[in-house]
Amino acid sequence: SQTIHQWPATLVQPVGSPLSLECTVEGTSNPNLYWYRQAAGRGLQLLFYSVGIGQISSEVPQNLSASRPQDRQFILSSKKLLLSDSGFYLCAWRPDSQTMGSGSSYEQYFGPGTRLTVT
Amino acid sequence: GNSVTQMEGPVTLSEEAFLTINCTYTATGYPSLFWYVQYPGEGLQLLLKATKADDKGSNKGFEATYRKETTSFHLEKGSVQVSDSAVYFCALDSGTYKYIFGTGTRLKVLA
């Protein structure tokens, strides 16, 4: 079976410090990977998605970046955190459409999240 | 473009009450539709899904029917429990790599 891990679970960082959040998926290959942010009491904001190693699509211009150095590893980074970067960061995956075949429908699977507080 | 609209929350109900959370969508083609649930401090979990018109998704007593004529996918449960208190998200997959999520509806069930 497939599992998705995120770490750390919680993080408190000062303004201006760097950030690195990691997400890994087990039990599948070539997944589509996603980073979302959820501000307190708000909905989901898609930040980045990736359909393959080294392929990153950015949805929202900001001081965050993402990388996919390995097939099942997705990293969210920042060089200098802002107060507005505080939130709950969720990683998600879903099977690759080419693997599953056209016409298939498959849901996204979410990790447990990382609670980031920038002080 | 594609979009999902959910009813505003919070929704507060007494235990054993009937629940409806409205969800309507705008999309080209034939999207798949999902309901996710998020318990406090956790990630989202798939609750149910429907992939074509008139499909009914169901799980844990929750149901939703894909209505193409009204572009709706309303979530219902006949008798809610305190443990159902959570945030519920309606979502759409139009066949691109990205999902479209609604803004979420917070449900609070009182004993």
mmCIF file of C-alpha atoms in Angstrom:
data_model
loop_
_atom_site.group_PDB
_atom_site.id
_atom_site.type_symbol
_atom_site.label_atom_id
_atom_site.label_comp_id
_atom_site.label_asym_id
_atom_site.label_seq_id
_atom_site.Cartn_x
_atom_site.Cartn_y
_atom_site.Cartn_z
ATOM 1 C CA SER A 1 0.000 0.000 0.000
ATOM 2 C CA GLN A 2 0.995 3.583 -0.468
ATOM 3 C CA THR A 3 1.896 5.991 2.310
ATOM 4 C CA ILE A 4 2.851 9.636 2.394
ATOM 5 C CA HIS A 5 5.071 11.226 5.014
ATOM 6 C CA GLN A 6 5.733 14.842 5.895
ATOM 7 C CA TRP A 7 8.215 16.307 8.312
ATOM 8 C CA PRO A 8 8.590 18.057 10.501
ATOM 9 C CA ALA A 9 5.107 17.953 11.989
ATOM 10 C CA THR A 10 5.486 21.382 13.581
ATOM 11 C CA LEU A 11 8.012 24.146 13.117
ATOM 12 C CA VAL A 12 8.543 27.557 14.673
ATOM 13 C CA GLN A 13 10.926 29.789 12.749
ATOM 14 C CA PRO A 14 11.906 33.467 13.027
ATOM 15 C CA VAL A 15 11.255 35.908 10.224
ATOM 16 C CA GLY A 16 14.102 35.902 7.711
ATOM 17 C CA SER A 17 15.210 32.345 8.426
ATOM 18 C CA PRO A 18 15.308 29.613 5.763
ATOM 19 C CA LEU A 19 12.772 26.831 5.406
ATOM 20 C CA SER A 20 12.844 23.257 4.198
ATOM 21 C CA LEU A 21 9.820 20.964 4.399
ATOM 22 C CA GLU A 22 10.025 17.440 3.087
ATOM 23 C CA CYS A 23 7.433 15.075 1.688
ATOM 24 C CA THR A 24 8.012 11.481 0.619
ATOM 25 C CA VAL A 25 5.693 8.893 -0.865
ATOM 26 C CA GLU A 26 6.132 5.131 -0.597
ATOM 27 C CA GLY A 27 4.614 2.287 -2.552
ATOM 28 C CA THR A 28 4.120 3.947 -5.919
ATOM 29 C CA SER A 29 6.210 5.304 -8.758
ATOM 30 C CA ASN A 30 6.071 8.512 -10.782
ATOM 31 C CA PRO A 31 3.295 10.076 -8.720
ATOM 32 C CA ASN A 32 1.968 13.559 -9.314
ATOM 33 C CA LEU A 33 2.966 15.600 -6.255
ATOM 34 C CA TYR A 34 1.416 18.727 -4.774
ATOM 35 C CA TRP A 35 2.117 21.348 -2.096
ATOM 36 C CA TYR A 36 -0.813 23.229 -0.587
ATOM 37 C CA ARG A 37 -0.984 25.887 2.100
ATOM 38 C CA GLN A 38 -3.911 26.368 4.421
ATOM 39 C CA ALA A 39 -4.078 29.572 6.416
ATOM 40 C CA ALA A 40 -5.910 29.445 9.749
ATOM 41 C CA GLY A 41 -9.604 28.814 9.164
ATOM 42 C CA ARG A 42 -9.213 29.062 5.417
ATOM 43 C CA GLY A 43 -9.354 26.812 2.385
ATOM 44 C CA LEU A 44 -6.543 25.209 0.417
ATOM 45 C CA GLN A 45 -4.176 27.197 -1.751
ATOM 46 C CA LEU A 46 -2.244 25.198 -4.339
ATOM 47 C CA LEU A 47 1.387 26.315 -4.275
ATOM 48 C CA PHE A 48 3.253 23.879 -6.545
ATOM 49 C CA TYR A 49 2.723 20.646 -8.380
ATOM 50 C CA SER A 50 5.068 18.243 -10.118
ATOM 51 C CA VAL A 51 4.459 15.568 -12.725
ATOM 52 C CA GLY A 52 8.007 14.228 -12.743
ATOM 53 C CA ILE A 53 11.554 14.605 -11.443
ATOM 54 C CA GLY A 54 12.749 18.162 -11.901
ATOM 55 C CA GLN A 55 9.376 19.299 -13.283
ATOM 56 C CA ILE A 56 7.813 21.964 -11.066
ATOM 57 C CA SER A 57 4.820 24.163 -11.818
ATOM 58 C CA SER A 58 4.238 27.203 -9.632
ATOM 59 C CA GLU A 59 0.734 28.417 -9.020
ATOM 60 C CA VAL A 60 1.312 31.464 -6.852
ATOM 61 C CA PRO A 61 4.273 33.869 -7.111
ATOM 62 C CA GLN A 62 5.854 34.163 -3.698
ATOM 63 C CA ASN A 63 9.095 33.662 -1.814
ATOM 64 C CA LEU A 64 8.669 29.884 -1.719
ATOM 65 C CA SER A 65 10.163 27.340 -4.097
ATOM 66 C CA ALA A 66 9.794 23.616 -4.623
ATOM 67 C CA SER A 67 12.069 20.879 -5.859
ATOM 68 C CA ARG A 68 11.726 17.224 -6.730
ATOM 69 C CA PRO A 69 15.179 15.684 -6.547
ATOM 70 C CA GLN A 70 13.883 12.098 -6.566
ATOM 71 C CA ASP A 71 10.798 10.409 -7.951
ATOM 72 C CA ARG A 72 8.999 10.207 -4.618
ATOM 73 C CA GLN A 73 10.475 13.193 -2.808
ATOM 74 C CA PHE A 74 9.066 16.705 -2.876
ATOM 75 C CA ILE A 75 10.667 19.595 -0.985
ATOM 76 C CA LEU A 76 9.284 23.037 -0.184
ATOM 77 C CA SER A 77 11.842 25.732 0.556
ATOM 78 C CA SER A 78 12.321 29.386 1.302
ATOM 79 C CA LYS A 79 15.459 31.462 1.655
ATOM 80 C CA LYS A 80 13.845 34.034 3.958
ATOM 81 C CA LEU A 81 10.554 33.430 5.717
ATOM 82 C CA LEU A 82 7.894 36.122 6.074
ATOM 83 C CA LEU A 83 5.226 36.349 8.769
ATOM 84 C CA SER A 84 2.636 35.664 6.072
ATOM 85 C CA ASP A 85 4.232 32.257 5.407
ATOM 86 C CA SER A 86 2.690 30.909 8.609
ATOM 87 C CA GLY A 87 0.140 28.204 7.994
ATOM 88 C CA PHE A 88 -0.530 24.522 7.646
ATOM 89 C CA TYR A 89 1.364 22.976 4.726
ATOM 90 C CA LEU A 90 -0.027 19.892 3.110
ATOM 91 C CA CYS A 91 1.640 17.575 0.639
ATOM 92 C CA ALA A 92 -0.475 15.344 -1.583
ATOM 93 C CA TRP A 93 0.038 12.756 -4.302
ATOM 94 C CA ARG A 94 -2.035 11.016 -6.887
ATOM 95 C CA PRO A 95 -1.266 8.293 -9.430
ATOM 96 C CA ASP A 96 0.193 9.391 -12.719
ATOM 97 C CA SER A 97 -2.412 9.561 -15.475
ATOM 98 C CA GLN A 98 -0.178 7.708 -17.891
ATOM 99 C CA THR A 99 0.194 4.890 -15.386
ATOM 100 C CA MET A 100 -3.512 4.624 -14.673
ATOM 101 C CA GLY A 101 -4.766 5.177 -18.204
ATOM 102 C CA SER A 102 -6.974 7.828 -19.700
ATOM 103 C CA GLY A 103 -10.521 7.924 -18.470
ATOM 104 C CA SER A 104 -9.537 6.867 -14.974
ATOM 105 C CA SER A 105 -10.464 8.974 -12.015
ATOM 106 C CA TYR A 106 -8.328 8.951 -8.945
ATOM 107 C CA GLU A 107 -8.244 10.999 -5.877
ATOM 108 C CA GLN A 108 -5.431 12.876 -4.249
ATOM 109 C CA TYR A 109 -3.997 11.459 -1.035
ATOM 110 C CA PHE A 110 -2.846 13.892 1.589
ATOM 111 C CA GLY A 111 -0.059 13.776 4.120
ATOM 112 C CA PRO A 112 -0.516 14.679 7.797
ATOM 113 C CA GLY A 113 0.685 18.249 7.298
ATOM 114 C CA THR A 114 3.303 20.569 8.782
ATOM 115 C CA ARG A 115 2.233 23.405 11.063
ATOM 116 C CA LEU A 116 4.586 26.362 10.426
ATOM 117 C CA THR A 117 4.620 29.380 12.696
ATOM 118 C CA VAL A 118 6.806 32.306 11.701
ATOM 119 C CA THR A 119 7.570 34.630 14.628
ATOM 120 C CA GLY B 1 -12.719 28.394 -15.877
ATOM 121 C CA ASN B 2 -13.488 25.575 -13.472
ATOM 122 C CA SER B 3 -14.758 26.421 -10.006
ATOM 123 C CA VAL B 4 -16.375 24.925 -6.914
ATOM 124 C CA THR B 5 -18.734 26.801 -4.624
ATOM 125 C CA GLN B 6 -19.587 25.539 -1.160
ATOM 126 C CA MET B 7 -22.067 26.862 1.334
ATOM 127 C CA GLU B 8 -20.636 29.132 3.968
ATOM 128 C CA GLY B 9 -20.128 27.750 7.420
ATOM 129 C CA PRO B 10 -19.972 27.107 10.196
ATOM 130 C CA VAL B 11 -22.849 24.688 10.346
ATOM 131 C CA THR B 12 -23.933 23.813 13.877
ATOM 132 C CA LEU B 13 -26.244 20.843 14.450
ATOM 133 C CA SER B 14 -27.448 18.759 17.318
ATOM 134 C CA GLU B 15 -26.520 15.093 17.418
ATOM 135 C CA GLU B 16 -28.794 12.907 15.227
ATOM 136 C CA ALA B 17 -29.849 15.868 13.074
ATOM 137 C CA PHE B 18 -29.917 15.691 9.271
ATOM 138 C CA LEU B 19 -26.969 17.244 7.462
ATOM 139 C CA THR B 20 -26.779 18.881 4.057
ATOM 140 C CA ILE B 21 -23.735 20.753 2.818
ATOM 141 C CA ASN B 22 -24.279 22.290 -0.591
ATOM 142 C CA CYS B 23 -21.701 22.146 -3.356
ATOM 143 C CA THR B 24 -22.086 23.400 -6.912
ATOM 144 C CA TYR B 25 -19.510 23.414 -9.644
ATOM 145 C CA THR B 26 -18.636 24.967 -12.980
ATOM 146 C CA ALA B 27 -16.618 22.877 -15.389
ATOM 147 C CA THR B 28 -16.270 21.955 -19.018
ATOM 148 C CA GLY B 29 -16.642 18.336 -19.939
ATOM 149 C CA TYR B 30 -17.349 15.641 -17.365
ATOM 150 C CA PRO B 31 -15.382 16.198 -14.181
ATOM 151 C CA SER B 32 -15.031 13.784 -11.301
ATOM 152 C CA LEU B 33 -16.286 15.082 -7.976
ATOM 153 C CA PHE B 34 -15.046 14.429 -4.457
ATOM 154 C CA TRP B 35 -15.796 15.182 -0.838
ATOM 155 C CA TYR B 36 -12.873 15.338 1.561
ATOM 156 C CA VAL B 37 -12.976 15.653 5.354
ATOM 157 C CA GLN B 38 -10.368 17.309 7.572
ATOM 158 C CA TYR B 39 -10.306 16.674 11.303
ATOM 159 C CA PRO B 40 -8.527 19.226 13.515
ATOM 160 C CA GLY B 41 -4.781 19.271 13.018
ATOM 161 C CA GLU B 42 -4.824 16.599 10.328
ATOM 162 C CA GLY B 43 -4.553 16.311 6.565
ATOM 163 C CA LEU B 44 -7.513 15.766 4.271
ATOM 164 C CA GLN B 45 -9.090 12.327 3.882
ATOM 165 C CA LEU B 46 -11.217 11.253 0.970
ATOM 166 C CA LEU B 47 -14.801 10.762 2.133
ATOM 167 C CA LEU B 48 -16.502 9.813 -1.134
ATOM 168 C CA LYS B 49 -16.374 10.370 -4.864
ATOM 169 C CA ALA B 50 -18.449 10.168 -8.049
ATOM 170 C CA THR B 51 -17.082 9.988 -11.563
ATOM 171 C CA LYS B 52 -20.109 10.422 -13.813
ATOM 172 C CA ALA B 53 -23.600 11.884 -13.863
ATOM 173 C CA ASP B 54 -26.127 10.229 -11.523
ATOM 174 C CA ASP B 55 -23.406 8.347 -9.652
ATOM 175 C CA LYS B 56 -23.941 8.252 -5.907
ATOM 176 C CA GLY B 57 -20.884 8.172 -3.682
ATOM 177 C CA SER B 58 -21.311 6.920 -0.141
ATOM 178 C CA ASN B 59 -19.164 6.228 2.892
ATOM 179 C CA LYS B 60 -19.639 6.182 6.675
ATOM 180 C CA GLY B 61 -23.296 7.165 6.315
ATOM 181 C CA PHE B 62 -22.509 10.152 4.081
ATOM 182 C CA GLU B 63 -23.902 10.328 0.558
ATOM 183 C CA ALA B 64 -23.634 12.650 -2.419
ATOM 184 C CA THR B 65 -25.159 12.349 -5.892
ATOM 185 C CA TYR B 66 -23.552 13.775 -9.024
ATOM 186 C CA ARG B 67 -26.272 15.934 -10.587
ATOM 187 C CA LYS B 68 -25.196 17.197 -13.975
ATOM 188 C CA GLU B 69 -28.459 19.013 -14.678
ATOM 189 C CA THR B 70 -28.010 21.203 -11.593
ATOM 190 C CA THR B 71 -24.179 20.984 -11.527
ATOM 191 C CA SER B 72 -24.347 19.973 -7.889
ATOM 192 C CA PHE B 73 -22.821 17.426 -5.532
ATOM 193 C CA HIS B 74 -24.452 18.058 -2.166
ATOM 194 C CA LEU B 75 -23.246 16.102 0.869
ATOM 195 C CA GLU B 76 -25.880 14.530 3.109
ATOM 196 C CA LYS B 77 -26.041 12.418 6.231
ATOM 197 C CA GLY B 78 -29.203 11.272 7.911
ATOM 198 C CA SER B 79 -28.006 11.384 11.519
ATOM 199 C CA VAL B 80 -24.816 13.210 12.467
ATOM 200 C CA GLN B 81 -22.638 12.369 15.443
ATOM 201 C CA VAL B 82 -20.304 14.505 17.532
ATOM 202 C CA SER B 83 -17.407 12.658 15.872
ATOM 203 C CA ASP B 84 -18.482 14.092 12.481
ATOM 204 C CA SER B 85 -17.348 17.552 13.589
ATOM 205 C CA ALA B 86 -14.753 18.560 11.021
ATOM 206 C CA VAL B 87 -14.211 20.691 7.922
ATOM 207 C CA TYR B 88 -15.643 19.310 4.687
ATOM 208 C CA PHE B 89 -14.236 20.173 1.264
ATOM 209 C CA CYS B 90 -15.875 19.632 -2.085
ATOM 210 C CA ALA B 91 -13.423 19.149 -4.972
ATOM 211 C CA LEU B 92 -13.406 18.732 -8.729
ATOM 212 C CA ASP B 93 -11.018 16.944 -11.072
ATOM 213 C CA SER B 94 -11.529 18.095 -14.633
ATOM 214 C CA GLY B 95 -8.835 15.844 -16.024
ATOM 215 C CA THR B 96 -5.918 18.251 -15.689
ATOM 216 C CA TYR B 97 -3.204 17.795 -13.107
ATOM 217 C CA LYS B 98 -4.878 20.226 -10.734
ATOM 218 C CA TYR B 99 -7.864 19.784 -8.504
ATOM 219 C CA ILE B 100 -10.226 22.618 -7.701
ATOM 220 C CA PHE B 101 -11.234 22.735 -4.041
ATOM 221 C CA GLY B 102 -14.086 24.610 -2.435
ATOM 222 C CA THR B 103 -13.374 26.875 0.509
ATOM 223 C CA GLY B 104 -14.489 24.262 3.039
ATOM 224 C CA THR B 105 -17.468 24.100 5.388
ATOM 225 C CA ARG B 106 -16.926 23.693 9.106
ATOM 226 C CA LEU B 107 -19.405 21.374 10.814
ATOM 227 C CA LYS B 108 -19.892 21.399 14.564
ATOM 228 C CA VAL B 109 -22.135 18.762 16.112
ATOM 229 C CA LEU B 110 -23.336 19.317 19.660
ATOM 230 C CA ALA B 111 -24.152 16.480 22.052
#
